[in-house]
C-alpha atoms as an extended CHARMM CRD file, in Angstrom:
* protein
*
       235  EXT
         1         1  UNK       CA            124.4020000000       69.6280000000      149.0380000000  PROA      1               0.0000000000
         2         2  UNK       CA            122.2430000000       69.0050000000      145.9820000000  PROA      2               0.0000000000
         3         3  UNK       CA            121.5110000000       65.4060000000      145.2770000000  PROA      3               0.0000000000
         4         4  UNK       CA            123.2350000000       64.1140000000      142.1500000000  PROA      4               0.0000000000
         5         5  UNK       CA            121.1080000000       62.8680000000      139.3830000000  PROA      5               0.0000000000
         6         6  UNK       CA            121.7640000000       59.3300000000      138.4630000000  PROA      6               0.0000000000
         7         7  UNK       CA            121.4840000000       57.9690000000      135.0080000000  PROA      7               0.0000000000
         8         8  UNK       CA            118.3830000000       56.1450000000      135.9640000000  PROA      8               0.0000000000
         9         9  UNK       CA            116.7650000000       59.3590000000      137.2260000000  PROA      9               0.0000000000
        10        10  UNK       CA            117.3670000000       61.3090000000      133.9320000000  PROA      10              0.0000000000
        11        11  UNK       CA            114.1580000000       61.0030000000      131.9130000000  PROA      11              0.0000000000
        12        12  UNK       CA            115.9460000000       61.6760000000      128.5400000000  PROA      12              0.0000000000
        13        13  UNK       CA            118.8550000000       59.2710000000      128.9360000000  PROA      13              0.0000000000
        14        14  UNK       CA            116.9890000000       56.2520000000      127.6470000000  PROA      14              0.0000000000
        15        15  UNK       CA            114.6800000000       58.0940000000      125.2340000000  PROA      15              0.0000000000
        16        16  UNK       CA            115.3080000000       57.0580000000      121.6040000000  PROA      16              0.0000000000
        17        17  UNK       CA            113.9330000000       60.3930000000      120.3330000000  PROA      17              0.0000000000
        18        18  UNK       CA            116.4880000000       62.5880000000      122.1090000000  PROA      18              0.0000000000
        19        19  UNK       CA            119.5550000000       62.7260000000      119.7790000000  PROA      19              0.0000000000
        20        20  UNK       CA            121.6310000000       65.9330000000      120.3580000000  PROA      20              0.0000000000
        21        21  UNK       CA            124.0730000000       65.3010000000      117.4970000000  PROA      21              0.0000000000
        22        22  UNK       CA            121.2600000000       65.0520000000      114.9510000000  PROA      22              0.0000000000
        23        23  UNK       CA            119.7040000000       68.3820000000      116.0180000000  PROA      23              0.0000000000
        24        24  UNK       CA            123.1090000000       70.0960000000      116.0400000000  PROA      24              0.0000000000
        25        25  UNK       CA            123.7890000000       68.9750000000      112.4410000000  PROA      25              0.0000000000
        26        26  UNK       CA            120.4260000000       70.3040000000      111.2510000000  PROA      26              0.0000000000
        27        27  UNK       CA            121.1160000000       73.6850000000      112.8010000000  PROA      27              0.0000000000
        28        28  UNK       CA            124.5380000000       73.9150000000      111.1440000000  PROA      28              0.0000000000
        29        29  UNK       CA            123.0980000000       73.0240000000      107.7290000000  PROA      29              0.0000000000
        30        30  UNK       CA            120.3640000000       75.6560000000      108.1150000000  PROA      30              0.0000000000
        31        31  UNK       CA            122.9130000000       78.3400000000      108.9160000000  PROA      31              0.0000000000
        32        32  UNK       CA            125.0780000000       77.3850000000      105.9060000000  PROA      32              0.0000000000
        33        33  UNK       CA            122.0540000000       77.5260000000      103.5990000000  PROA      33              0.0000000000
        34        34  UNK       CA            121.0660000000       80.9370000000      104.9130000000  PROA      34              0.0000000000
        35        35  UNK       CA            124.5700000000       82.3380000000      104.3870000000  PROA      35              0.0000000000
        36        36  UNK       CA            124.6880000000       80.9510000000      100.7990000000  PROA      36              0.0000000000
        37        37  UNK       CA            121.3860000000       82.5920000000       99.9360000000  PROA      37              0.0000000000
        38        38  UNK       CA            122.5200000000       85.9180000000      101.3060000000  PROA      38              0.0000000000
        39        39  UNK       CA            125.7390000000       85.7120000000       99.2960000000  PROA      39              0.0000000000
        40        40  UNK       CA            123.8000000000       85.3860000000       96.0160000000  PROA      40              0.0000000000
        41        41  UNK       CA            121.1800000000       87.9800000000       96.8910000000  PROA      41              0.0000000000
        42        42  UNK       CA            121.2890000000       91.0410000000       94.5560000000  PROA      42              0.0000000000
        43        43  UNK       CA            123.0140000000       94.0610000000       96.0240000000  PROA      43              0.0000000000
        44        44  UNK       CA            121.3140000000       96.6610000000       93.8900000000  PROA      44              0.0000000000
        45        45  UNK       CA            122.2680000000       99.8410000000       95.6660000000  PROA      45              0.0000000000
        46        46  UNK       CA            126.0610000000       99.5240000000       95.4530000000  PROA      46              0.0000000000
        47        47  UNK       CA            126.2280000000       98.1400000000       91.8970000000  PROA      47              0.0000000000
        48        48  UNK       CA            123.7080000000      100.5940000000       90.5140000000  PROA      48              0.0000000000
        49        49  UNK       CA            125.6140000000      103.5170000000       91.9620000000  PROA      49              0.0000000000
        50        50  UNK       CA            128.9110000000      102.2730000000       90.4260000000  PROA      50              0.0000000000
        51        51  UNK       CA            127.2390000000      101.7700000000       87.0290000000  PROA      51              0.0000000000
        52        52  UNK       CA            125.7080000000      105.2380000000       87.1250000000  PROA      52              0.0000000000
        53        53  UNK       CA            129.0440000000      106.7990000000       88.0000000000  PROA      53              0.0000000000
        54        54  UNK       CA            130.7600000000      104.9760000000       85.1050000000  PROA      54              0.0000000000
        55        55  UNK       CA            128.0310000000      106.0530000000       82.6760000000  PROA      55              0.0000000000
        56        56  UNK       CA            128.2680000000      109.6660000000       83.8080000000  PROA      56              0.0000000000
        57        57  UNK       CA            132.0610000000      109.6000000000       83.4180000000  PROA      57              0.0000000000
        58        58  UNK       CA            131.7040000000      108.1920000000       79.9130000000  PROA      58              0.0000000000
        59        59  UNK       CA            129.2290000000      110.8550000000       78.9070000000  PROA      59              0.0000000000
        60        60  UNK       CA            131.4030000000      113.6330000000       80.2800000000  PROA      60              0.0000000000
        61        61  UNK       CA            134.4350000000      112.3040000000       78.3790000000  PROA      61              0.0000000000
        62        62  UNK       CA            132.5000000000      112.0700000000       75.0990000000  PROA      62              0.0000000000
        63        63  UNK       CA            131.1220000000      115.5720000000       75.5630000000  PROA      63              0.0000000000
        64        64  UNK       CA            134.6210000000      116.9300000000       76.1450000000  PROA      64              0.0000000000
        65        65  UNK       CA            135.9950000000      115.2050000000       73.0230000000  PROA      65              0.0000000000
        66        66  UNK       CA            133.0870000000      116.4320000000       70.8780000000  PROA      66              0.0000000000
        67        67  UNK       CA            133.5490000000      119.9890000000       72.0910000000  PROA      67              0.0000000000
        68        68  UNK       CA            137.2970000000      119.9060000000       71.4090000000  PROA      68              0.0000000000
        69        69  UNK       CA            136.7530000000      118.4750000000       67.9230000000  PROA      69              0.0000000000
        70        70  UNK       CA            134.1980000000      121.1180000000       67.0740000000  PROA      70              0.0000000000
        71        71  UNK       CA            136.5960000000      123.8330000000       68.2140000000  PROA      71              0.0000000000
        72        72  UNK       CA            139.5290000000      122.4950000000       66.1650000000  PROA      72              0.0000000000
        73        73  UNK       CA            137.8790000000      121.5020000000       62.8790000000  PROA      73              0.0000000000
        74        74  UNK       CA            136.8410000000      124.3340000000       60.5640000000  PROA      74              0.0000000000
        75        75  UNK       CA            133.3000000000      124.6770000000       59.3900000000  PROA      75              0.0000000000
        76        76  UNK       CA            132.3370000000      122.6990000000       56.3010000000  PROA      76              0.0000000000
        77        77  UNK       CA            132.9280000000      124.6580000000       53.1330000000  PROA      77              0.0000000000
        78        78  UNK       CA            129.6490000000      123.5060000000       51.6630000000  PROA      78              0.0000000000
        79        79  UNK       CA            127.5030000000      124.5700000000       54.6010000000  PROA      79              0.0000000000
        80        80  UNK       CA            126.6010000000      127.8520000000       56.2180000000  PROA      80              0.0000000000
        81        81  UNK       CA            124.6900000000      128.7900000000       59.3310000000  PROA      81              0.0000000000
        82        82  UNK       CA            120.9540000000      128.8700000000       58.8030000000  PROA      82              0.0000000000
        83        83  UNK       CA            121.0060000000      127.0450000000       55.4680000000  PROA      83              0.0000000000
        84        84  UNK       CA            118.9270000000      123.9990000000       54.7360000000  PROA      84              0.0000000000
        85        85  UNK       CA            120.7150000000      120.7630000000       53.8300000000  PROA      85              0.0000000000
        86        86  UNK       CA            121.8300000000      120.5930000000       50.2080000000  PROA      86              0.0000000000
        87        87  UNK       CA            121.1880000000      117.5260000000       48.1050000000  PROA      87              0.0000000000
        88        88  UNK       CA            121.1490000000      116.4590000000       44.4940000000  PROA      88              0.0000000000
        89        89  UNK       CA            119.5200000000      113.5600000000       42.6710000000  PROA      89              0.0000000000
        90        90  UNK       CA            121.8840000000      112.5100000000       39.8650000000  PROA      90              0.0000000000
        91        91  UNK       CA            122.7430000000      116.1620000000       39.3280000000  PROA      91              0.0000000000
        92        92  UNK       CA            119.2900000000      116.7970000000       37.8200000000  PROA      92              0.0000000000
        93        93  UNK       CA            116.9750000000      117.4730000000       40.7580000000  PROA      93              0.0000000000
        94        94  UNK       CA            118.1070000000      119.6570000000       43.6360000000  PROA      94              0.0000000000
        95        95  UNK       CA            121.3580000000      121.5180000000       44.0510000000  PROA      95              0.0000000000
        96        96  UNK       CA            123.8860000000      120.3170000000       41.4930000000  PROA      96              0.0000000000
        97        97  UNK       CA            126.7780000000      121.9530000000       43.3420000000  PROA      97              0.0000000000
        98        98  UNK       CA            126.3380000000      119.7480000000       46.4240000000  PROA      98              0.0000000000
        99        99  UNK       CA            128.8110000000      117.0070000000       47.1600000000  PROA      99              0.0000000000
       100       100  UNK       CA            128.0760000000      113.5440000000       45.8280000000  PROA      100             0.0000000000
       101       101  UNK       CA            129.9740000000      110.2620000000       45.5770000000  PROA      101             0.0000000000
       102       102  UNK       CA            133.3890000000      111.9070000000       45.2530000000  PROA      102             0.0000000000
       103       103  UNK       CA            132.7210000000      113.6700000000       41.9530000000  PROA      103             0.0000000000
       104       104  UNK       CA            129.9100000000      116.1320000000       42.6100000000  PROA      104             0.0000000000
       105       105  UNK       CA            128.3000000000      114.7540000000       39.4480000000  PROA      105             0.0000000000
       106       106  UNK       CA            131.0080000000      116.3720000000       37.3630000000  PROA      106             0.0000000000
       107       107  UNK       CA            130.2690000000      119.8900000000       38.5980000000  PROA      107             0.0000000000
       108       108  UNK       CA            133.6690000000      120.1550000000       40.3330000000  PROA      108             0.0000000000
       109       109  UNK       CA            135.6930000000      118.8120000000       37.3890000000  PROA      109             0.0000000000
       110       110  UNK       CA            137.3760000000      120.9560000000       34.7650000000  PROA      110             0.0000000000
       111       111  UNK       CA            136.8720000000      118.2790000000       32.0770000000  PROA      111             0.0000000000
       112       112  UNK       CA            134.1980000000      115.7440000000       31.2260000000  PROA      112             0.0000000000
       113       113  UNK       CA            134.1760000000      112.7380000000       33.5750000000  PROA      113             0.0000000000
       114       114  UNK       CA            133.8500000000      109.0620000000       32.7440000000  PROA      114             0.0000000000
       115       115  UNK       CA            130.4420000000      108.9470000000       34.4600000000  PROA      115             0.0000000000
       116       116  UNK       CA            128.4370000000      111.1220000000       36.8850000000  PROA      116             0.0000000000
       117       117  UNK       CA            129.8930000000      109.0480000000       39.7390000000  PROA      117             0.0000000000
       118       118  UNK       CA            133.5320000000      109.0320000000       38.5890000000  PROA      118             0.0000000000
       119       119  UNK       CA            136.3900000000      111.3490000000       39.4510000000  PROA      119             0.0000000000
       120       120  UNK       CA            138.3470000000      110.1790000000       36.3820000000  PROA      120             0.0000000000
       121       121  UNK       CA            138.3440000000      111.6560000000       32.9160000000  PROA      121             0.0000000000
       122       122  UNK       CA            136.5480000000      110.2220000000       29.9420000000  PROA      122             0.0000000000
       123       123  UNK       CA            138.2800000000      107.3470000000       28.1550000000  PROA      123             0.0000000000
       124       124  UNK       CA            139.8020000000      108.3800000000       24.8480000000  PROA      124             0.0000000000
       125       125  UNK       CA            139.7380000000      112.1060000000       25.4860000000  PROA      125             0.0000000000
       126       126  UNK       CA            142.7680000000      114.1940000000       24.6000000000  PROA      126             0.0000000000
       127       127  UNK       CA            143.2950000000      115.0770000000       28.2620000000  PROA      127             0.0000000000
       128       128  UNK       CA            143.3660000000      111.4220000000       29.4080000000  PROA      128             0.0000000000
       129       129  UNK       CA            146.5770000000      110.3160000000       31.1110000000  PROA      129             0.0000000000
       130       130  UNK       CA            146.5340000000      106.8830000000       29.4780000000  PROA      130             0.0000000000
       131       131  UNK       CA            146.6380000000      106.4810000000       25.7360000000  PROA      131             0.0000000000
       132       132  UNK       CA            146.2510000000      103.0210000000       24.2330000000  PROA      132             0.0000000000
       133       133  UNK       CA            149.0560000000      102.0370000000       21.9080000000  PROA      133             0.0000000000
       134       134  UNK       CA            151.4890000000      104.6490000000       23.1750000000  PROA      134             0.0000000000
       135       135  UNK       CA            155.2060000000      104.3580000000       22.4980000000  PROA      135             0.0000000000
       136       136  UNK       CA            156.0850000000      103.0760000000       25.9670000000  PROA      136             0.0000000000
       137       137  UNK       CA            153.4950000000      100.3180000000       25.8110000000  PROA      137             0.0000000000
       138       138  UNK       CA            154.6520000000       99.1540000000       22.3730000000  PROA      138             0.0000000000
       139       139  UNK       CA            158.3010000000       99.1420000000       23.4540000000  PROA      139             0.0000000000
       140       140  UNK       CA            157.4880000000       97.1060000000       26.5500000000  PROA      140             0.0000000000
       141       141  UNK       CA            155.5730000000       94.4740000000       24.5760000000  PROA      141             0.0000000000
       142       142  UNK       CA            158.3270000000       94.2230000000       21.9680000000  PROA      142             0.0000000000
       143       143  UNK       CA            160.7730000000       93.6200000000       24.8170000000  PROA      143             0.0000000000
       144       144  UNK       CA            158.6750000000       90.6390000000       25.9440000000  PROA      144             0.0000000000
       145       145  UNK       CA            158.8770000000       89.1590000000       22.4490000000  PROA      145             0.0000000000
       146       146  UNK       CA            162.6430000000       89.6360000000       22.2110000000  PROA      146             0.0000000000
       147       147  UNK       CA            163.1290000000       87.8470000000       25.5380000000  PROA      147             0.0000000000
       148       148  UNK       CA            160.8100000000       85.0530000000       24.4060000000  PROA      148             0.0000000000
       149       149  UNK       CA            162.8610000000       84.5550000000       21.2430000000  PROA      149             0.0000000000
       150       150  UNK       CA            165.9190000000       83.9410000000       23.4030000000  PROA      150             0.0000000000
       151       151  UNK       CA            164.0860000000       81.4670000000       25.6180000000  PROA      151             0.0000000000
       152       152  UNK       CA            162.5950000000       79.5170000000       22.7160000000  PROA      152             0.0000000000
       153       153  UNK       CA            166.0700000000       78.8620000000       21.3310000000  PROA      153             0.0000000000
       154       154  UNK       CA            166.7520000000       76.7380000000       24.4220000000  PROA      154             0.0000000000
       155       155  UNK       CA            164.0470000000       74.2280000000       23.4740000000  PROA      155             0.0000000000
       156       156  UNK       CA            166.0070000000       72.1380000000       20.9270000000  PROA      156             0.0000000000
       157       157  UNK       CA            168.7590000000       71.4750000000       23.4900000000  PROA      157             0.0000000000
       158       158  UNK       CA            166.2200000000       70.4510000000       26.1160000000  PROA      158             0.0000000000
       159       159  UNK       CA            164.4970000000       68.0910000000       23.6820000000  PROA      159             0.0000000000
       160       160  UNK       CA            167.7990000000       66.5200000000       22.6490000000  PROA      160             0.0000000000
       161       161  UNK       CA            168.6560000000       65.8440000000       26.3030000000  PROA      161             0.0000000000
       162       162  UNK       CA            165.0870000000       64.6670000000       26.9800000000  PROA      162             0.0000000000
       163       163  UNK       CA            164.6560000000       67.3090000000       29.6730000000  PROA      163             0.0000000000
       164       164  UNK       CA            160.9030000000       67.4350000000       29.2730000000  PROA      164             0.0000000000
       165       165  UNK       CA            160.3650000000       69.4180000000       32.4660000000  PROA      165             0.0000000000
       166       166  UNK       CA            162.6310000000       72.2050000000       31.1460000000  PROA      166             0.0000000000
       167       167  UNK       CA            160.6500000000       72.3310000000       27.9060000000  PROA      167             0.0000000000
       168       168  UNK       CA            157.3690000000       72.7300000000       29.7790000000  PROA      168             0.0000000000
       169       169  UNK       CA            158.8050000000       75.2590000000       32.2380000000  PROA      169             0.0000000000
       170       170  UNK       CA            160.2190000000       77.3830000000       29.4180000000  PROA      170             0.0000000000
       171       171  UNK       CA            156.8430000000       77.4390000000       27.7010000000  PROA      171             0.0000000000
       172       172  UNK       CA            154.8920000000       78.4590000000       30.8080000000  PROA      172             0.0000000000
       173       173  UNK       CA            156.9250000000       80.6490000000       33.1880000000  PROA      173             0.0000000000
       174       174  UNK       CA            157.3760000000       83.5450000000       30.7560000000  PROA      174             0.0000000000
       175       175  UNK       CA            155.0100000000       82.8200000000       27.8810000000  PROA      175             0.0000000000
       176       176  UNK       CA            152.1290000000       84.4270000000       29.7560000000  PROA      176             0.0000000000
       177       177  UNK       CA            153.7070000000       87.8090000000       29.0340000000  PROA      177             0.0000000000
       178       178  UNK       CA            154.4860000000       86.6760000000       25.5070000000  PROA      178             0.0000000000
       179       179  UNK       CA            150.8710000000       85.8540000000       24.7650000000  PROA      179             0.0000000000
       180       180  UNK       CA            149.7100000000       89.2420000000       26.0170000000  PROA      180             0.0000000000
       181       181  UNK       CA            152.3430000000       91.0640000000       24.0030000000  PROA      181             0.0000000000
       182       182  UNK       CA            151.5820000000       89.1610000000       20.7990000000  PROA      182             0.0000000000
       183       183  UNK       CA            147.8410000000       89.7380000000       21.1570000000  PROA      183             0.0000000000
       184       184  UNK       CA            148.3500000000       93.4070000000       21.8980000000  PROA      184             0.0000000000
       185       185  UNK       CA            150.6310000000       94.0200000000       18.9210000000  PROA      185             0.0000000000
       186       186  UNK       CA            148.7120000000       91.9460000000       16.3640000000  PROA      186             0.0000000000
       187       187  UNK       CA            146.7470000000       94.5010000000       14.3460000000  PROA      187             0.0000000000
       188       188  UNK       CA            146.5940000000       93.3070000000       10.7290000000  PROA      188             0.0000000000
       189       189  UNK       CA            144.9140000000       90.0530000000        9.6160000000  PROA      189             0.0000000000
       190       190  UNK       CA            148.3250000000       88.6010000000        8.6850000000  PROA      190             0.0000000000
       191       191  UNK       CA            149.7180000000       89.3790000000       12.1310000000  PROA      191             0.0000000000
       192       192  UNK       CA            146.7090000000       87.8240000000       13.8290000000  PROA      192             0.0000000000
       193       193  UNK       CA            147.1330000000       84.7100000000       11.6700000000  PROA      193             0.0000000000
       194       194  UNK       CA            150.7970000000       84.4120000000       12.6670000000  PROA      194             0.0000000000
       195       195  UNK       CA            149.8800000000       84.9350000000       16.3120000000  PROA      195             0.0000000000
       196       196  UNK       CA            147.3360000000       82.1070000000       16.2390000000  PROA      196             0.0000000000
       197       197  UNK       CA            149.8090000000       79.7570000000       14.5520000000  PROA      197             0.0000000000
       198       198  UNK       CA            152.4650000000       80.6230000000       17.1300000000  PROA      198             0.0000000000
       199       199  UNK       CA            150.1220000000       79.8700000000       20.0300000000  PROA      199             0.0000000000
       200       200  UNK       CA            149.2560000000       76.5030000000       18.4930000000  PROA      200             0.0000000000
       201       201  UNK       CA            152.9420000000       75.6850000000       18.0350000000  PROA      201             0.0000000000
       202       202  UNK       CA            153.9380000000       76.2980000000       21.6410000000  PROA      202             0.0000000000
       203       203  UNK       CA            150.8920000000       74.3700000000       22.8730000000  PROA      203             0.0000000000
       204       204  UNK       CA            151.8690000000       71.4380000000       20.6570000000  PROA      204             0.0000000000
       205       205  UNK       CA            155.4440000000       71.5430000000       21.9380000000  PROA      205             0.0000000000
       206       206  UNK       CA            154.2290000000       71.4620000000       25.5440000000  PROA      206             0.0000000000
       207       207  UNK       CA            151.8640000000       68.5580000000       24.8220000000  PROA      207             0.0000000000
       208       208  UNK       CA            154.5630000000       66.4760000000       23.1300000000  PROA      208             0.0000000000
       209       209  UNK       CA            156.9520000000       67.1750000000       25.9990000000  PROA      209             0.0000000000
       210       210  UNK       CA            154.3260000000       65.7960000000       28.3600000000  PROA      210             0.0000000000
       211       211  UNK       CA            154.0140000000       62.7090000000       26.1510000000  PROA      211             0.0000000000
       212       212  UNK       CA            157.8370000000       62.5110000000       25.9040000000  PROA      212             0.0000000000
       213       213  UNK       CA            157.6690000000       62.3630000000       22.1240000000  PROA      213             0.0000000000
       214       214  UNK       CA            161.0200000000       63.7620000000       21.0210000000  PROA      214             0.0000000000
       215       215  UNK       CA            160.4770000000       64.0750000000       17.2650000000  PROA      215             0.0000000000
       216       216  UNK       CA            157.1300000000       65.8560000000       17.4630000000  PROA      216             0.0000000000
       217       217  UNK       CA            158.2900000000       68.0770000000       20.3250000000  PROA      217             0.0000000000
       218       218  UNK       CA            161.3790000000       69.1230000000       18.3380000000  PROA      218             0.0000000000
       219       219  UNK       CA            159.2710000000       69.9190000000       15.2620000000  PROA      219             0.0000000000
       220       220  UNK       CA            156.7650000000       72.0030000000       17.2680000000  PROA      220             0.0000000000
       221       221  UNK       CA            159.6060000000       73.8430000000       18.9960000000  PROA      221             0.0000000000
       222       222  UNK       CA            161.2000000000       74.7190000000       15.6560000000  PROA      222             0.0000000000
       223       223  UNK       CA            157.8430000000       75.9740000000       14.3570000000  PROA      223             0.0000000000
       224       224  UNK       CA            157.3460000000       78.1980000000       17.3870000000  PROA      224             0.0000000000
       225       225  UNK       CA            160.7760000000       79.7850000000       16.9090000000  PROA      225             0.0000000000
       226       226  UNK       CA            160.1470000000       80.4220000000       13.2020000000  PROA      226             0.0000000000
       227       227  UNK       CA            156.6230000000       81.8040000000       13.6920000000  PROA      227             0.0000000000
       228       228  UNK       CA            157.6040000000       84.2160000000       16.4690000000  PROA      228             0.0000000000
       229       229  UNK       CA            160.4820000000       85.5180000000       14.3490000000  PROA      229             0.0000000000
       230       230  UNK       CA            158.0620000000       86.1060000000       11.4590000000  PROA      230             0.0000000000
       231       231  UNK       CA            155.6020000000       87.8690000000       13.7100000000  PROA      231             0.0000000000
       232       232  UNK       CA            158.2440000000       90.1960000000       15.1330000000  PROA      232             0.0000000000
       233       233  UNK       CA            159.4880000000       91.0100000000       11.6470000000  PROA      233             0.0000000000
       234       234  UNK       CA            155.9570000000       92.0350000000       10.6130000000  PROA      234             0.0000000000
       235       235  UNK       CA            155.6780000000       94.7150000000       13.2980000000  PROA      235             0.0000000000
């Protein structure tokens, strides 16, 4: 039989340099590092082929859509095969019949336009849809004044009860329309004078309501009622 090796006969048993566990750990760490590097290494062939396939599919889809659109849509009415592009510079240089910013510089309009760039008619022309001072506009503005006359008659009661917030609300929530109607209907110098006095009266009434001055607020409220009645009677 083979002679057994005793501990004393093993030359590496007492050597401080021979440490199996330390070498094993270094080998394991080296293998882990190598696997990590390979995991992050670029895989160009597979990814590039997938990207190229996606790009080709996208191009084929766009080509199909473009071909279908061209087959469905009719040819442009302002273009013909073999013609050069048409253009116009302010309707003076070039082809004046070419399309421009929605108006063709007036060449496609039956009446004179507001400007070379507009599709709307000229202001003040007989063919215009809107006419300043028409019957409907005057009736609407007179209706604002009639409603304001009713609202102003509430002011004396509010002042007597010292409901200052109601005075201010009544002079603001509807008087915006009243101001526009009075300005729009004031044509003569006398009417414009009455309009100015009325505006000053309602502003004074609002100020005195803020200051909670009953006598002055009541006086300004009475003046506003009287002045608006006079203005409406002058129309």
